[in-house]
Coordinates of C-alpha atoms in Angstrom, one line a residue:
M101 CA 0.0 0.0 0.0
R102 CA 2.8 2.4 0.9
D103 CA 4.5 1.8 -2.5
R104 CA 1.3 2.6 -4.3
T105 CA 1.0 5.9 -2.4
R106 CA 4.6 6.8 -3.2
S107 CA 4.2 6.2 -6.9
R108 CA 1.0 8.4 -7.0
C109 CA 2.9 11.2 -5.2
R110 CA 5.8 10.9 -7.7
G111 CA 3.3 10.9 -10.6
R112 CA 1.6 14.0 -9.3
R113 CA 4.9 15.8 -8.8
A114 CA 6.0 14.9 -12.3
R115 CA 2.7 16.2 -13.8
R116 CA 3.0 19.4 -11.8
A117 CA 6.6 20.0 -13.0
L118 CA 5.5 19.3 -16.6
V119 CA 2.6 21.8 -16.3
L120 CA 4.9 24.4 -14.8
L121 CA 7.5 23.9 -17.6
T122 CA 5.0 24.2 -20.4
G123 CA 3.8 27.4 -18.8
V124 CA 7.3 28.9 -18.4
V125 CA 8.7 28.1 -21.8
P126 CA 6.3 30.3 -23.7
V127 CA 6.8 33.2 -21.3
V128 CA 10.5 33.0 -21.7
A129 CA 10.3 32.6 -25.5
G130 CA 7.9 35.5 -25.9
C131 CA 9.7 38.1 -23.8
G132 CA 8.5 40.9 -25.9
I133 CA 11.7 41.7 -27.7
S134 CA 11.5 41.3 -31.4
P135 CA 14.5 40.1 -33.3
T136 CA 16.3 42.6 -35.5
D137 CA 19.2 42.5 -37.9
A138 CA 22.5 43.5 -36.4
R139 CA 23.8 46.8 -37.7
E140 CA 27.4 48.0 -37.5
V141 CA 27.3 51.6 -36.3
A142 CA 31.0 52.1 -35.7
R143 CA 34.2 50.2 -35.9
P144 CA 35.0 48.0 -32.8
P145 CA 37.4 49.7 -30.3
T146 CA 41.0 48.8 -30.8
V147 CA 44.2 49.8 -29.1
Q148 CA 47.1 51.2 -31.1
V149 CA 50.4 50.0 -29.7
P150 CA 53.3 52.1 -30.7
P151 CA 56.1 50.2 -32.5
P152 CA 59.2 49.4 -30.5
S153 CA 62.0 51.8 -30.7
K154 CA 64.6 51.4 -33.4
T155 CA 67.3 53.3 -31.6
I156 CA 70.4 52.4 -29.7
Y157 CA 72.4 54.2 -27.1
L158 CA 75.8 55.5 -28.1
L159 CA 78.1 58.1 -26.4
K160 CA 78.4 61.7 -27.5
D161 CA 80.8 63.9 -25.6
G162 CA 80.9 61.2 -22.9
R163 CA 77.1 61.2 -22.4
L164 CA 74.5 58.7 -23.5
T165 CA 72.6 59.7 -26.6
K166 CA 69.9 57.9 -28.6
E167 CA 70.9 57.2 -32.2
P168 CA 68.8 55.7 -35.0
A169 CA 69.8 52.1 -35.7
D170 CA 69.5 50.0 -38.9
V171 CA 67.9 46.9 -37.5
E172 CA 66.3 43.8 -39.1
S173 CA 63.4 43.7 -36.6
D174 CA 62.0 45.4 -33.5
T175 CA 63.3 42.8 -31.1
V176 CA 65.7 43.5 -28.2
E177 CA 68.2 41.1 -29.7
S178 CA 68.2 43.0 -33.0
L179 CA 68.8 46.3 -31.2
L180 CA 71.6 44.8 -29.1
T181 CA 73.2 43.3 -32.2
A182 CA 73.1 46.7 -33.9
L183 CA 74.7 48.3 -30.7
F184 CA 77.6 45.9 -30.7
A185 CA 78.0 46.1 -34.5
A186 CA 78.4 49.9 -34.1
S187 CA 81.5 49.2 -31.9
R188 CA 83.2 47.5 -34.9
Q189 CA 82.9 50.5 -37.2
P190 CA 84.1 54.1 -37.2
L191 CA 81.5 56.5 -35.9
Q192 CA 81.2 60.2 -36.9
D193 CA 79.8 63.4 -35.6
G194 CA 81.4 63.0 -32.1
R195 CA 79.7 59.7 -31.5
D196 CA 81.5 56.9 -29.8
T197 CA 81.0 53.6 -28.0
A198 CA 82.5 52.1 -24.8
L199 CA 81.9 48.6 -26.2
R200 CA 84.9 48.3 -28.5
G201 CA 86.5 44.9 -28.1
F202 CA 83.3 43.3 -26.8
T203 CA 80.9 41.1 -28.6
L204 CA 77.3 40.0 -27.9
E205 CA 77.2 36.3 -27.1
G206 CA 73.5 36.1 -26.7
I207 CA 70.5 37.0 -24.5
K208 CA 68.1 35.1 -22.2
D209 CA 64.8 36.5 -21.0
S210 CA 62.8 35.4 -18.0
L211 CA 59.4 36.7 -19.2
N212 CA 58.0 33.2 -19.4
P213 CA 57.6 32.0 -15.8
I214 CA 59.3 28.8 -14.8
R215 CA 57.3 25.8 -13.6
R216 CA 58.7 23.7 -10.8
D217 CA 56.7 20.8 -9.2
E218 CA 53.6 22.0 -11.0
V219 CA 53.8 25.4 -9.2
Q220 CA 54.2 28.5 -11.4
L221 CA 56.8 30.7 -10.0
P222 CA 56.4 34.5 -10.0
R223 CA 57.0 36.1 -13.3
T224 CA 60.2 38.1 -13.4
S225 CA 61.2 40.4 -16.1
T226 CA 65.0 40.3 -16.3
L227 CA 66.9 40.2 -19.5
T228 CA 70.3 38.5 -19.3
V229 CA 72.8 39.9 -21.8
I230 CA 75.9 37.7 -22.3
V231 CA 79.0 39.7 -23.4
K232 CA 82.4 38.4 -24.4
G233 CA 85.6 40.2 -24.4
E234 CA 88.8 40.9 -22.4
G235 CA 89.1 43.9 -20.3
T236 CA 86.6 45.6 -18.0
L237 CA 83.1 46.7 -18.9
S238 CA 83.0 50.4 -17.9
R239 CA 80.0 52.1 -16.5
P240 CA 79.2 53.8 -19.8
A241 CA 79.4 50.4 -21.6
K242 CA 77.0 48.9 -19.1
A243 CA 74.7 52.0 -19.6
Q244 CA 74.7 51.5 -23.4
I245 CA 73.7 47.9 -23.0
V246 CA 71.1 48.4 -20.3
C247 CA 69.4 51.5 -21.8
T248 CA 69.2 50.0 -25.2
A249 CA 67.6 46.8 -23.9
Q250 CA 65.2 48.6 -21.6
Q251 CA 63.6 50.4 -24.4
D252 CA 61.4 47.3 -24.4
A253 CA 59.3 48.1 -21.4
A254 CA 58.8 44.4 -20.6
F255 CA 62.2 44.3 -19.0
E256 CA 62.4 45.8 -15.5
Q257 CA 66.1 45.1 -15.2
V258 CA 69.1 43.8 -17.2
K259 CA 71.6 41.3 -15.9
I260 CA 75.0 41.4 -17.6
V261 CA 77.2 38.3 -17.7
H262 CA 80.8 38.9 -18.9
R263 CA 82.5 35.8 -20.4
Y264 CA 86.2 35.7 -20.8
E265 CA 88.4 33.5 -23.1
N266 CA 90.5 31.8 -20.4
R267 CA 88.7 32.3 -17.1
P268 CA 85.3 31.9 -15.6
S269 CA 82.4 34.1 -16.4
V270 CA 81.5 37.0 -14.1
V271 CA 78.1 38.4 -13.4
E272 CA 78.6 42.2 -13.6
G273 CA 75.3 42.8 -11.9
R274 CA 71.6 43.7 -12.4
F275 CA 70.9 47.2 -13.6
I276 CA 68.2 49.7 -14.4
C277 CA 68.9 52.4 -17.1
G278 CA 68.0 55.3 -14.8
D279 CA 70.7 54.2 -12.3
L280 CA 73.4 54.2 -14.9
K281 CA 72.6 57.5 -16.7

């Protein structure tokens, strides 16, 4: 007897739910808004990002100065390649470079966060510039490297690693352009 009562209750609930749903669907479907064709009134909003700089930092009368660079692309590596290429050619109009005798060995960036043990470490924005050459990197030489690299706003600081021919590499430090000017 109890089973029969339960099945009647279930049947009544199911019928009530069905009646409610059939009453709600037409109300939702006929909400009073008639469909219209979409019209394009104006262009969608866009953001104009200025192109990266195509300048390098050289020295003029012992001070840093921006100079136009003939680069293949707008990447930091291309700018640094142009900076070091300028140190192998004669410069005019009082321009000079403190990078004579040094070559660019490569760069490494840490913009892509490292994953360890499935935990994403904080994103750092350090560009490591690897320089090769004998002698000492002067403050103006470091400033040329750092200020040229930091034209890309993604890099908060620049780490310079100095490689030598017959001795271990030395980390010259981490720098910000404003501190070296």
